[in-house]
Amino acid sequence: MPDYMYLLESRLSPEQRAALERVQELSRSQEINVYLSGSAIRDLISGQPIRDLDFTVEGNPVRMVRELEKGGARVVWENEKLRHYEMIFAGDADGSISSARDDVYDRPGAKPEIRFAGITEDLRRRDFSFNAIAISLNAQSRGLLLDPTNGLADLERQEVRALSIHAFTNQPVRLMSILRYCARMGSKMETRTEEWFELAMERRLYENIEGADAGHEVRALAREENPTATLKQWESRGLLASIHPRLQKRKPDYDSLTKLTRVRSNFLSVGIRPRMQVAVTGYVLGRLKSREAEAALRNMEFRSAEVEAIAHLIPEAQKVVKILKSRKTNSARDAYFYLASVPPEMLVFIEVELPNPRAVSKIRNYIQKWRPIRQALPLGELDALGVPRGPKFDKIIEQLFEMQLRGRARSPEDRTKALRNLAGIKEEPKKKEEKEKKKPTKGKETAPATTAPEAKDAKIAKDAKPGDKRAQQAA
């Protein structure tokens, strides 16, 4: 049996692991059962990057959410009726916390009655089988995999299977979400699910997709590695009209979205995770008229802050480019600290939309050179030299950073020497090597000693008479 907790913890980023541990601590202290469910488990088992940590609790999670907020987490969207909270955990990890519930329908397509329930009922009421898997995070069952609908088998077959014949009737937005999953995972619909999907399309159930549900899909689209693939799927089925009636004809800005995907992947490769919701939404609606785009955002129930961010995206990007072109960021040090203060999603957008050579050069130096230098600053080495943490310690590190930005003190030997100089630590004196001095001999130099055979031959040659064979042999 696989050790799912070991597999999970080995795949999480340090920030995600810290969020997971904090939620487990709070569940124990508040005596509430908690499970990691949905997208995190699906991505874990299918080998996809784990984007979100979705926690399901048996009970009301509001106390847990408030405690997490005290530690630096932020609630970005909430539904008090469903007890559902979309969050950015401390450390910049995305996720959600929600109560386990069951949705009870009087008839297909009616509004459901919400009943808070246990984890098994919550998993069974979900949309697709691979989203109905959870791992227990509770002390007595930690690591236990819950899969009441056999979603693991569907993941192995790379199939998307709906859990009910009324899946699309009850929630028509699933027509959009199933195509998004197929585009992301390269999967196909299970045979019966495909029949239900085609029947729902014939009955034009997509006309019943509510604006808020379409907005949720657009937000989810922004987290996809390749939004264009999903949009193409929606376009092929006429579902872009669920975002705005004219979008099916006008089309999203596919070229810019493709460039955005490429630039974002460059940032992801160096450990920077931009949140591209604003830019992606802007490009999806970019070919609509301004009033049409505003109407679409209102219909999808985007918050006023989200609407303003989309409207001001280009003006804000122009301000950043202006500073990057100015003298304020001439030095590598000034450029680094300014770029570090700019949200990474803004830097991605600038490379795509406003590719000024000078600005783009500094952005690329930031992610490829300056930031790696900053991350590799030798704090431990300075500790080992006996410099206590404090203002002096920080000043030395900043001075070394500035030297390295100028191309100095890069090798280990030069770095250590620079740290000693900056800290005022003298170099240890080198030990003098003892060399044996040979005393010159007095008088004449003695000839090299001859070996015994050589001396014998010389004596024979001296004593022999002319013509003597021994003398010739000795010679």
mmCIF file of N, CA and C in Angstrom, residues 221-227 259-269 272-277 280 348 352:
data_model
loop_
_atom_site.group_PDB
_atom_site.id
_atom_site.type_symbol
_atom_site.label_atom_id
_atom_site.label_comp_id
_atom_site.label_asym_id
_atom_site.label_seq_id
_atom_site.Cartn_x
_atom_site.Cartn_y
_atom_site.Cartn_z
ATOM 1 N N LEU A 221 -9.331 29.109 -14.658
ATOM 2 C CA LEU A 221 -8.580 29.143 -15.916
ATOM 3 C C LEU A 221 -7.240 29.841 -15.745
ATOM 4 N N ALA A 222 -7.215 30.904 -14.941
ATOM 5 C CA ALA A 222 -5.984 31.684 -14.755
ATOM 6 C C ALA A 222 -4.900 30.888 -14.053
ATOM 7 N N ARG A 223 -5.259 29.820 -13.346
ATOM 8 C CA ARG A 223 -4.272 28.993 -12.652
ATOM 9 C C ARG A 223 -3.761 27.846 -13.516
ATOM 10 N N GLU A 224 -4.348 27.671 -14.691
ATOM 11 C CA GLU A 224 -3.919 26.601 -15.585
ATOM 12 C C GLU A 224 -2.570 26.932 -16.218
ATOM 13 N N GLU A 225 -1.773 25.907 -16.474
ATOM 14 C CA GLU A 225 -0.489 26.120 -17.130
ATOM 15 C C GLU A 225 -0.661 26.578 -18.573
ATOM 16 N N ASN A 226 -1.734 26.138 -19.208
ATOM 17 C CA ASN A 226 -1.973 26.492 -20.606
ATOM 18 C C ASN A 226 -3.430 26.918 -20.773
ATOM 19 N N PRO A 227 -3.765 28.165 -20.453
ATOM 20 C CA PRO A 227 -5.162 28.614 -20.570
ATOM 21 C C PRO A 227 -5.701 28.534 -21.991
ATOM 22 N N LYS A 259 2.013 33.906 -25.334
ATOM 23 C CA LYS A 259 3.235 34.551 -24.849
ATOM 24 C C LYS A 259 3.269 34.578 -23.328
ATOM 25 N N LEU A 260 2.132 34.851 -22.726
ATOM 26 C CA LEU A 260 2.042 34.901 -21.269
ATOM 27 C C LEU A 260 2.408 33.554 -20.654
ATOM 28 N N THR A 261 1.925 32.475 -21.269
ATOM 29 C CA THR A 261 2.226 31.131 -20.783
ATOM 30 C C THR A 261 3.725 30.857 -20.845
ATOM 31 N N ARG A 262 4.361 31.264 -21.941
ATOM 32 C CA ARG A 262 5.791 31.023 -22.100
ATOM 33 C C ARG A 262 6.608 31.802 -21.074
ATOM 34 N N VAL A 263 6.278 33.086 -20.888
ATOM 35 C CA VAL A 263 7.043 33.909 -19.937
ATOM 36 C C VAL A 263 6.813 33.424 -18.504
ATOM 37 N N ARG A 264 5.574 33.061 -18.179
ATOM 38 C CA ARG A 264 5.294 32.566 -16.832
ATOM 39 C C ARG A 264 6.082 31.296 -16.532
ATOM 40 N N SER A 265 6.230 30.435 -17.533
ATOM 41 C CA SER A 265 6.996 29.204 -17.318
ATOM 42 C C SER A 265 8.457 29.516 -16.989
ATOM 43 N N ASN A 266 8.994 30.599 -17.555
ATOM 44 C CA ASN A 266 10.368 31.006 -17.220
ATOM 45 C C ASN A 266 10.470 31.388 -15.752
ATOM 46 N N PHE A 267 9.477 32.067 -15.243
ATOM 47 C CA PHE A 267 9.472 32.451 -13.827
ATOM 48 C C PHE A 267 9.290 31.216 -12.944
ATOM 49 N N LEU A 268 8.398 30.318 -13.344
ATOM 50 C CA LEU A 268 8.173 29.104 -12.549
ATOM 51 C C LEU A 268 9.432 28.250 -12.470
ATOM 52 N N SER A 269 10.238 28.255 -13.524
ATOM 53 C CA SER A 269 11.442 27.422 -13.558
ATOM 54 C C SER A 269 12.484 27.867 -12.543
ATOM 55 N N ILE A 272 9.662 31.145 -8.933
ATOM 56 C CA ILE A 272 8.769 32.285 -8.728
ATOM 57 C C ILE A 272 7.402 31.908 -9.289
ATOM 58 N N ARG A 273 6.359 32.058 -8.474
ATOM 59 C CA ARG A 273 5.030 31.633 -8.887
ATOM 60 C C ARG A 273 4.111 32.846 -9.042
ATOM 61 N N PRO A 274 4.025 33.400 -10.255
ATOM 62 C CA PRO A 274 3.144 34.555 -10.464
ATOM 63 C C PRO A 274 1.673 34.138 -10.462
ATOM 64 N N ARG A 275 0.809 34.986 -9.904
ATOM 65 C CA ARG A 275 -0.639 34.774 -9.967
ATOM 66 C C ARG A 275 -1.184 35.623 -11.113
ATOM 67 N N MET A 276 -1.589 34.966 -12.179
ATOM 68 C CA MET A 276 -1.887 35.660 -13.425
ATOM 69 C C MET A 276 -3.374 35.893 -13.663
ATOM 70 N N GLN A 277 -4.185 35.870 -12.606
ATOM 71 C CA GLN A 277 -5.632 36.003 -12.797
ATOM 72 C C GLN A 277 -5.996 37.294 -13.511
ATOM 73 N N VAL A 280 -4.680 37.204 -17.266
ATOM 74 C CA VAL A 280 -5.403 36.218 -18.059
ATOM 75 C C VAL A 280 -6.826 36.689 -18.329
ATOM 76 N N VAL A 348 5.847 39.639 -15.395
ATOM 77 C CA VAL A 348 5.471 38.760 -16.507
ATOM 78 C C VAL A 348 4.670 39.548 -17.542
ATOM 79 N N VAL A 352 5.371 40.607 -21.717
ATOM 80 C CA VAL A 352 4.442 40.260 -22.792
ATOM 81 C C VAL A 352 3.902 41.500 -23.483
#
